[in-house]
GROMACS .gro file of C-alpha atoms in nm:
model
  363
    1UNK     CA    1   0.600   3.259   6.733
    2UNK     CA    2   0.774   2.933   6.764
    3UNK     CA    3   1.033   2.890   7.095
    4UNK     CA    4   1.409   2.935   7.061
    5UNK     CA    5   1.594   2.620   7.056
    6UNK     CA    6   1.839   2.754   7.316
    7UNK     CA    7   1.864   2.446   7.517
    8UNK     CA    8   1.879   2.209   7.221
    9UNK     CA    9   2.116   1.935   7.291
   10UNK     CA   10   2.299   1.961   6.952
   11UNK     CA   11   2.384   2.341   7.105
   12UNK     CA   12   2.564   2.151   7.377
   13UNK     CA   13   2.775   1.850   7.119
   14UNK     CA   14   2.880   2.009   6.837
   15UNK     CA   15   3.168   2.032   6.605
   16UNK     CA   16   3.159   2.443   6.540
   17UNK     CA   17   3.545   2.471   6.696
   18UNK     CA   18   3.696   2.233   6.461
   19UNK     CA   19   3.496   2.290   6.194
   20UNK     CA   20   3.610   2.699   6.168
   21UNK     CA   21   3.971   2.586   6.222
   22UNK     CA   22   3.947   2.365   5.957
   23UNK     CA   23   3.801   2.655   5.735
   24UNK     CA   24   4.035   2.880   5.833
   25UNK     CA   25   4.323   2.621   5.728
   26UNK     CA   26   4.167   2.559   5.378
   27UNK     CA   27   4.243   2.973   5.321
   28UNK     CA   28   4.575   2.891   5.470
   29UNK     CA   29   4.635   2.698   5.210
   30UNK     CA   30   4.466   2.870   4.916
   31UNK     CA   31   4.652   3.185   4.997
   32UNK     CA   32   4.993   3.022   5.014
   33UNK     CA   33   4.955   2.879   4.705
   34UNK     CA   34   4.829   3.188   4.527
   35UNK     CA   35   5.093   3.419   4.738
   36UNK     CA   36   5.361   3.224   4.590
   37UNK     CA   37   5.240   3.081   4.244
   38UNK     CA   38   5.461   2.793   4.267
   39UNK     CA   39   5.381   2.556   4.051
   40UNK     CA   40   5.406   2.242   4.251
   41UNK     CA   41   5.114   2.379   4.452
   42UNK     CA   42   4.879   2.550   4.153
   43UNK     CA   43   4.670   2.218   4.241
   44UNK     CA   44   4.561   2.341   4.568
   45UNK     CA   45   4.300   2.582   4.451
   46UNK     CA   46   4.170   2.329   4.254
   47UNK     CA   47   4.061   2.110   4.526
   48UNK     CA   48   4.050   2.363   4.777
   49UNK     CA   49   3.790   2.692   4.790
   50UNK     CA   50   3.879   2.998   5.006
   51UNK     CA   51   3.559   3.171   4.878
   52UNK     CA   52   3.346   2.905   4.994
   53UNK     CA   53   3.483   2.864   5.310
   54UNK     CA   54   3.440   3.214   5.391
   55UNK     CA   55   3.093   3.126   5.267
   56UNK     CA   56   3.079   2.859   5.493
   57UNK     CA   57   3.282   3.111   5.836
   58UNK     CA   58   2.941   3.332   5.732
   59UNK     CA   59   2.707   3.052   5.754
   60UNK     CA   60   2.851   2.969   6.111
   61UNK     CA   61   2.875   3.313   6.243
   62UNK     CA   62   2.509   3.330   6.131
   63UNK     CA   63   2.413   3.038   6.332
   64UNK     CA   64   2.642   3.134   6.639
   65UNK     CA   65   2.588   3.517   6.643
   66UNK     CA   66   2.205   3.528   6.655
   67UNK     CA   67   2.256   3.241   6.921
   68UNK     CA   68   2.447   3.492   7.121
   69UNK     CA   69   2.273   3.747   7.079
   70UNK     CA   70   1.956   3.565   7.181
   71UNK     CA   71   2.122   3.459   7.507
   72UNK     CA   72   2.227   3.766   7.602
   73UNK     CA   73   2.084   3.936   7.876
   74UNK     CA   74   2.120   4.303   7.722
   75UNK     CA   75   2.233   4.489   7.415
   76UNK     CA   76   2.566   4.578   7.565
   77UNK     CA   77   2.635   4.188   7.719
   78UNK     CA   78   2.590   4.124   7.345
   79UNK     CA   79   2.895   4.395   7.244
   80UNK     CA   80   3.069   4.348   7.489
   81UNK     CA   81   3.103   3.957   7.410
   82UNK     CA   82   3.164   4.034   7.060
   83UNK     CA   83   3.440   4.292   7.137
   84UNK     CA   84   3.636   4.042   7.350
   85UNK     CA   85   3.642   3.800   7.115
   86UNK     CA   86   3.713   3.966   6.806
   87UNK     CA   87   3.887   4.305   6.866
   88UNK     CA   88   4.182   4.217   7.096
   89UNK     CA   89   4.326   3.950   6.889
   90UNK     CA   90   4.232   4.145   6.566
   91UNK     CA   91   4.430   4.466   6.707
   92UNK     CA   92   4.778   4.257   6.846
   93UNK     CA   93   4.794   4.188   6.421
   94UNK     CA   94   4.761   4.514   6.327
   95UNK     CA   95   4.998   4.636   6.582
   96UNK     CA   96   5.264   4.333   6.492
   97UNK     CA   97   5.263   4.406   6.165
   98UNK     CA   98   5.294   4.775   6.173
   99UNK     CA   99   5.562   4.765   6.376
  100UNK     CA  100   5.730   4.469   6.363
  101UNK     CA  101   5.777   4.486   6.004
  102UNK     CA  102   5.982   4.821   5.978
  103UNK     CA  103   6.235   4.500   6.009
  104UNK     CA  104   6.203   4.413   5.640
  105UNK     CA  105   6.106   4.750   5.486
  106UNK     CA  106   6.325   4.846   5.245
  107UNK     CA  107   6.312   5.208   5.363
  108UNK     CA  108   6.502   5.412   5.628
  109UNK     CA  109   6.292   5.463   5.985
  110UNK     CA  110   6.206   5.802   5.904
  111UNK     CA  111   6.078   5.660   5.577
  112UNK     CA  112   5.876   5.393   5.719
  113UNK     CA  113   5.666   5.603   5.982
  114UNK     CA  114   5.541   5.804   5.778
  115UNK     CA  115   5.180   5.929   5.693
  116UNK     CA  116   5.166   5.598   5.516
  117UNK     CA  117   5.226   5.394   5.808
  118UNK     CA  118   4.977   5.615   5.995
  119UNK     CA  119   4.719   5.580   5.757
  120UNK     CA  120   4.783   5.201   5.758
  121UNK     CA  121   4.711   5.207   6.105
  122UNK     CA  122   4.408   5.380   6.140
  123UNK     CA  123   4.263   5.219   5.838
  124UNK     CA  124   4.343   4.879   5.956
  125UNK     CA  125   4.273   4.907   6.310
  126UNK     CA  126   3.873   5.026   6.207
  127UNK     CA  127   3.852   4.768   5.981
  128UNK     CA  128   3.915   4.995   5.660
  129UNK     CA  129   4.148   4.730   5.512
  130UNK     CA  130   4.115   4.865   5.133
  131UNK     CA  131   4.192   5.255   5.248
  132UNK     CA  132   4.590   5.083   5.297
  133UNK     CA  133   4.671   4.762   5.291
  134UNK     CA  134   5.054   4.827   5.209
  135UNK     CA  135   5.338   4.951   5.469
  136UNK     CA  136   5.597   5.179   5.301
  137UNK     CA  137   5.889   4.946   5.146
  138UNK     CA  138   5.715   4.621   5.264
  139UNK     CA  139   5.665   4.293   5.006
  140UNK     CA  140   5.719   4.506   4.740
  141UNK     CA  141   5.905   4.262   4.558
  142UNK     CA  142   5.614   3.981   4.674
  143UNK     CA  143   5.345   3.885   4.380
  144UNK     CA  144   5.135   4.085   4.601
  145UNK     CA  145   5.249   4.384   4.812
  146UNK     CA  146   4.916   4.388   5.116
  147UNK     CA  147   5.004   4.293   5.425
  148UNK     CA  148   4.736   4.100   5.541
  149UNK     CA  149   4.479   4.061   5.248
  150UNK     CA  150   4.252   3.775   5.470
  151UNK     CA  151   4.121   4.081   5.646
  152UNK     CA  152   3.850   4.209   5.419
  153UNK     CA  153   3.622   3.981   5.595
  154UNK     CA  154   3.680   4.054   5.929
  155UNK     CA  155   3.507   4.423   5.787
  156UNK     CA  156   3.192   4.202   5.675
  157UNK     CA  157   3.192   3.978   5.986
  158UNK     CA  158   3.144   4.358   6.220
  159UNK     CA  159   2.888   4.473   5.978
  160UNK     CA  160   2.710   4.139   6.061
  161UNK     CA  161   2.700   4.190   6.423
  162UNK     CA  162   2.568   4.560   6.385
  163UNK     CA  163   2.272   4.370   6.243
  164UNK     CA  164   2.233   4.092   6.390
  165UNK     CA  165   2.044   4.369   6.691
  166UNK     CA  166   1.789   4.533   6.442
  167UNK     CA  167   1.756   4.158   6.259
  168UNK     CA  168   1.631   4.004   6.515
  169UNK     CA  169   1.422   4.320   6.623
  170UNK     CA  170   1.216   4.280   6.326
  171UNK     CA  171   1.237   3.912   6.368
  172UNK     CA  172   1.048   3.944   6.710
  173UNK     CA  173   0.771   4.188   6.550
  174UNK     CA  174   0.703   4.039   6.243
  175UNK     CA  175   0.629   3.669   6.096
  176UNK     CA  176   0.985   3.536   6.118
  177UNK     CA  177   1.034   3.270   5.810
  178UNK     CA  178   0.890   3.528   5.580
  179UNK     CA  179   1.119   3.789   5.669
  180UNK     CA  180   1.444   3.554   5.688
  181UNK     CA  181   1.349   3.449   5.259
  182UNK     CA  182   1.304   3.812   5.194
  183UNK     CA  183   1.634   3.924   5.327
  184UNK     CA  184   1.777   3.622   5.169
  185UNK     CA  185   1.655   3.705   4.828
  186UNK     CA  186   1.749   4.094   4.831
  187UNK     CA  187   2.096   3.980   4.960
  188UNK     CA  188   2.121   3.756   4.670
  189UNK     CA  189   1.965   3.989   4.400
  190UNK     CA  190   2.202   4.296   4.503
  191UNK     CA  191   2.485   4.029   4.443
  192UNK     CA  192   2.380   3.925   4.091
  193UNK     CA  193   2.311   4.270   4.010
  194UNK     CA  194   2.677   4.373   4.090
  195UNK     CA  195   2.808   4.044   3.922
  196UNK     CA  196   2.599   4.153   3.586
  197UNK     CA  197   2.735   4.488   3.603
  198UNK     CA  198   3.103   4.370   3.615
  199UNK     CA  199   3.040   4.180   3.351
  200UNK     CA  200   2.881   4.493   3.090
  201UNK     CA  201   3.105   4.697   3.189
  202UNK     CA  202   3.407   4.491   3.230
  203UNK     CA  203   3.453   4.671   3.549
  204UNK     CA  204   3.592   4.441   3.816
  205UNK     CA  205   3.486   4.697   4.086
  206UNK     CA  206   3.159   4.633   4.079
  207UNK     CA  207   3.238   4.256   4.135
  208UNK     CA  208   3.427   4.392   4.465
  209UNK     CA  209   3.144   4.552   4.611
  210UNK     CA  210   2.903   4.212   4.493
  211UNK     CA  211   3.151   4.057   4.764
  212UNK     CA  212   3.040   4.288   5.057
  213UNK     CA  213   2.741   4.342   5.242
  214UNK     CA  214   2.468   4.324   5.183
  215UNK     CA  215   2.616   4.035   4.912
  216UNK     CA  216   2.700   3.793   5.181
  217UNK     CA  217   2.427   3.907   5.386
  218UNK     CA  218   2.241   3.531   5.258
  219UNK     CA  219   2.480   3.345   5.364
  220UNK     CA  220   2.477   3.490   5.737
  221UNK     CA  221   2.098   3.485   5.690
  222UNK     CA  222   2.108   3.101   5.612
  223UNK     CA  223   2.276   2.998   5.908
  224UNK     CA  224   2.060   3.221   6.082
  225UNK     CA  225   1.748   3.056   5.997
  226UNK     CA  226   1.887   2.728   6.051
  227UNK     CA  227   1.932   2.797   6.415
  228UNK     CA  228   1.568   2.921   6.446
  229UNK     CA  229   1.475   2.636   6.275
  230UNK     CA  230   1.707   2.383   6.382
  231UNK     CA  231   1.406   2.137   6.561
  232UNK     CA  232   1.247   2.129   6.226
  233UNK     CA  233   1.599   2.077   6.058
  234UNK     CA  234   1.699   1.782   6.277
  235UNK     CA  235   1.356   1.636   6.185
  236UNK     CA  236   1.421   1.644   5.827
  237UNK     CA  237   1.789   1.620   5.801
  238UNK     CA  238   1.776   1.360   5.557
  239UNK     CA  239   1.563   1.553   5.332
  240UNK     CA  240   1.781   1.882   5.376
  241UNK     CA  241   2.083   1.702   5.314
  242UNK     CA  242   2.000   1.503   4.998
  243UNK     CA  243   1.834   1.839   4.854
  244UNK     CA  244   2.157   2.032   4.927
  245UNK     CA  245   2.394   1.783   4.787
  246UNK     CA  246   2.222   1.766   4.508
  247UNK     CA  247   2.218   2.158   4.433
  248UNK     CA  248   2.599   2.202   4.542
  249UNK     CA  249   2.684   1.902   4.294
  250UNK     CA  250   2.469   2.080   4.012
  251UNK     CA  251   2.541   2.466   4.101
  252UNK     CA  252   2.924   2.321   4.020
  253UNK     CA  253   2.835   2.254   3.632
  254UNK     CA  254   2.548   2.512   3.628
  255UNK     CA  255   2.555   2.835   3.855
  256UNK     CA  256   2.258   2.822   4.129
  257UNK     CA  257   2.291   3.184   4.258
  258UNK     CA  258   1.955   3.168   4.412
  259UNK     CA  259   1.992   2.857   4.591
  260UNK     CA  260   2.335   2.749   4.663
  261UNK     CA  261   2.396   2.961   5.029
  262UNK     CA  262   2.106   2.758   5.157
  263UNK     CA  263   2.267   2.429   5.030
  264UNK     CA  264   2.571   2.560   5.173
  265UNK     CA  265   2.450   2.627   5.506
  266UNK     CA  266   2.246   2.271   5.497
  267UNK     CA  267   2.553   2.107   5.447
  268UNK     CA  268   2.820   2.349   5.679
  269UNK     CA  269   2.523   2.314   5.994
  270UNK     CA  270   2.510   1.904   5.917
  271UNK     CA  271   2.900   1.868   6.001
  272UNK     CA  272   2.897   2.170   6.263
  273UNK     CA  273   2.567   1.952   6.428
  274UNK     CA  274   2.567   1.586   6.382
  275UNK     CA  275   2.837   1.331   6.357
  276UNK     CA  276   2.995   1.457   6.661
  277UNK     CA  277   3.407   1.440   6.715
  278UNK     CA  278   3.481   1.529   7.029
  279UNK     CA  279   3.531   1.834   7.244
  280UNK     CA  280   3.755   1.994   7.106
  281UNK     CA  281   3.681   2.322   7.195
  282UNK     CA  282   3.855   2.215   7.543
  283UNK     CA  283   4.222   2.286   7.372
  284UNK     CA  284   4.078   2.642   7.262
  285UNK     CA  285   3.980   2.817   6.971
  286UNK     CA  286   4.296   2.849   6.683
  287UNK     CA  287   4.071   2.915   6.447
  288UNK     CA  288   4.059   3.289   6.469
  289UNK     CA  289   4.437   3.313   6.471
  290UNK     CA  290   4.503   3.097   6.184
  291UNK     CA  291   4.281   3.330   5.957
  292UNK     CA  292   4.457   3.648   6.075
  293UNK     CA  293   4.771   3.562   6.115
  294UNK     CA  294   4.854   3.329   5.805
  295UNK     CA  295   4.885   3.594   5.545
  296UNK     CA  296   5.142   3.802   5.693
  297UNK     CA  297   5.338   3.478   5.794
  298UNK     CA  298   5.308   3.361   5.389
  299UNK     CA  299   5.438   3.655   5.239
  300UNK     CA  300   5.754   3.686   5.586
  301UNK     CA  301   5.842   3.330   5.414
  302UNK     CA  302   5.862   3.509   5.037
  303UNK     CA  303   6.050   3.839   5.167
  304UNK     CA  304   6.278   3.563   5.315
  305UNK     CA  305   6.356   3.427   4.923
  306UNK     CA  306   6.219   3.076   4.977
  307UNK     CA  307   6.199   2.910   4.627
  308UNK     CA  308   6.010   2.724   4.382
  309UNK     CA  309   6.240   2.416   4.453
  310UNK     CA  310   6.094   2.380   4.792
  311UNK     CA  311   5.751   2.483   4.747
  312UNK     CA  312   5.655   2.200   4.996
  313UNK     CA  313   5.875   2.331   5.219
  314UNK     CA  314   5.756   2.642   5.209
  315UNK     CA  315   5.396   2.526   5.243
  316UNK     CA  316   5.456   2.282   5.589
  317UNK     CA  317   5.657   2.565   5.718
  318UNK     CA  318   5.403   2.815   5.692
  319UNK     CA  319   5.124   2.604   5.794
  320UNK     CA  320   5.346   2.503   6.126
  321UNK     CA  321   5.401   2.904   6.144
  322UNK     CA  322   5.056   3.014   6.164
  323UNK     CA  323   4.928   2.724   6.428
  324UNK     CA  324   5.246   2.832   6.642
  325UNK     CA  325   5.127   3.171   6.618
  326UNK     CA  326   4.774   3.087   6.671
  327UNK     CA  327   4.822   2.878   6.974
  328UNK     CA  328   5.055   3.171   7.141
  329UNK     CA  329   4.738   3.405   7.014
  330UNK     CA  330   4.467   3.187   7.205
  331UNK     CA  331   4.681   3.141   7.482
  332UNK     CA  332   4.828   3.517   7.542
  333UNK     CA  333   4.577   3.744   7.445
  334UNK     CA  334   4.192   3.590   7.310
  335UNK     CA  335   4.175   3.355   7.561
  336UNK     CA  336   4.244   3.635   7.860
  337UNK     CA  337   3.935   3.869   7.740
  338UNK     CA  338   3.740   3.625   7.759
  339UNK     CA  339   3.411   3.590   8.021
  340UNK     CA  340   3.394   3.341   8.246
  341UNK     CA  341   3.045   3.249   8.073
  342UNK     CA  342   3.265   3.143   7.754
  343UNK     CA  343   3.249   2.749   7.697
  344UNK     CA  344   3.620   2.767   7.641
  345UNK     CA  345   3.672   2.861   8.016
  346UNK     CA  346   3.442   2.597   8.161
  347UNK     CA  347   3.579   2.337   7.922
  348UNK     CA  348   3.908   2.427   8.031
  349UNK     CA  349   3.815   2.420   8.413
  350UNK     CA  350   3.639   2.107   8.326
  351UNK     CA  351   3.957   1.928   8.178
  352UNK     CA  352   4.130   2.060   8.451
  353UNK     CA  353   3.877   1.887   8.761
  354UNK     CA  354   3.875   1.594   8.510
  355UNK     CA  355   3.508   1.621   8.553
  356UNK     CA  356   3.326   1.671   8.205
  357UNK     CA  357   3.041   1.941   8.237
  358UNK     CA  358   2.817   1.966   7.911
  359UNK     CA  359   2.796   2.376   7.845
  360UNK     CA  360   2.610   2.584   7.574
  361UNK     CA  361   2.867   2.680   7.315
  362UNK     CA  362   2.896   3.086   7.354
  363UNK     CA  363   3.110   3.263   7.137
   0.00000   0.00000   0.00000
């Protein structure tokens, strides 16, 4: 079986940190204008995807995760890196929101905790989102009542990294590309299967479930195999490139189920890889907090009554909102669980000695 790439220098340059917080800003976006249907920002959507960059967060995490977990010394350095990263941040949200926002309920106290708000809890802080995704008397009058809807994903991104262990089990044991297609096809064909059911049946449920795993299990998969076979894909990047452009561009006019995560991931690893900015990982990692924090923020700025006449407003101030937040998230609570191994921490200590050291990104 071929050797990792662990020590490949494109691991050591890349554009991964600004490329996520750019993703997570393009749902920023999306969602305000879709919170809010003003009209002066219906365009957005237009030009702008959420669904493909969640595609494209999937793609990443597929590249970074089995990275990490390939690196890892054990099974439990593996959770307990993926813990710290995702779970402290995830639960100061969930606890925020809960109870900070008894403050705009339009119940009594003894209305608000209720079984409601304890089922909210629970739910949320498991990563059952859809079991209650409302607080009692909260953005009721909103176009949408959920607190934070953004956080389906965050259920999808934990079911990856229960796999990612067993994945690459097999992956050691068995021929590897083989295996990698045929988890990429299944993934794919449970999708489509879903999708064709919602449409018979007019049943939008079943295009819910098309949306969960094992449906964006290609997309993870993708990236995956990218990073296994990222010598061979800096070899041929031209090739890879002009292939995937070429789908994307047609899969927009014609739907290319079967082929357009690959193209995806092609062109997401290209800008995460090559054509490097900068370090910007030294500032931190905002990524994570724009994507859970800017929903809540949106629909604070609609309880508050802000209108169609400032729609642009609205938009600047909530984008300005959720970096604020994210930068106080980074600094107060993801950056403090993190391990001392973390890039962030030597690229911090780095800036600090004004001494540039080159690390592996670890996330």
């Amino acid at each position: 079986m071929d050797l990792l790439p662990l020590d490949h220098p494109r691991l050591k340059k890349n554009n991964f940190d600004l490329l996520r917080l750019l993703l997570a800003l393009t749902v920023c976006f999306v969602h305000a204008a879709e919170l809010s249907g003003f009209s002066a920002l219906a365009a957005l959507p237009g030009y702008l995807s959420s669904r493909i960059a969640v595609q494209a967060f999937f793609v990443v995490s597929g590249f970074l995760i089995v990275m990490s977990y390939e690196r890892s010394s054990s099974l439990s350095s593996y959770t307990s890196k993926r813990i710290r990263r995702i779970y402290p941040a995830y639960v100061t949200v969930i606890l925020l929101a809960a109870l900070g926002l008894v403050l705009v309920s339009r119940l009594s106290l003894t209305e608000y905790f209720s079984f409601t708000w304890v089922k909210y809890l629970l739910a949320n802080l498991t990563f059952l989102n859809f079991l209650q995704s409302t607080l009692p008397g909260v953005f009721e009058a909103n176009r949408m009542p959920a607190v934070n809807g953004a956080l389906w994903t965050l259920k999808v991104e934990v079911m990856f990294y229960f796999s990612v262990p067993v994945l690459v089990y097999c992956l050691r044991r068995v021929p590897r590309l083989p295996l990698l297609i045929l988890v990429y096809v299944l993934s794919i064909g449970y999708a489509q299967l879903l999708l064709g059911a919602s449409i018979r049946t007019e049943n939008p449920f079943y295009e819910q479930l098309a949306r969960q795993l094992p449906g964006q299990l290609c997309f993870f998969i993708a990236g995956a195999a990218l990073f296994y076979y990222l010598p061979f894909f800096e070899r041929h990047i031209r090739l890879f490139v002009s292939l995937a452009t070429v789908v994307l561009l047609v899969h927009h006019w014609t739907p290319l189920p079967w082929l357009q995560p690959a193209a995806l991931a092609v062109i997401v690893l290209f800008f995460g890889l090559f054509l490097y900015a900068g370090n910007f990982g030294k500032y931190g990692d905002f990524s994570y907090g724009v994507y859970i924090l800017h929903f809540p923020l949106i629909q604070l700025l609609l309880n508050a009554g802000w209108s169609e006449e400032h729609a642009w407003s609205f938009l600047g101030t909530a984008v300005c909102l959720t970096l604020l937040g994210a930068i106080l998230m980074w600094n107060l609570v993801e950056k403090r669980f993190l391990l001392r191994s973390s890039h962030y921490v030597s690229s911090e200590k780095a800036e600090t000695k004004t001494a540039p050291v080159k690390q592996p990104v670890q996330i």
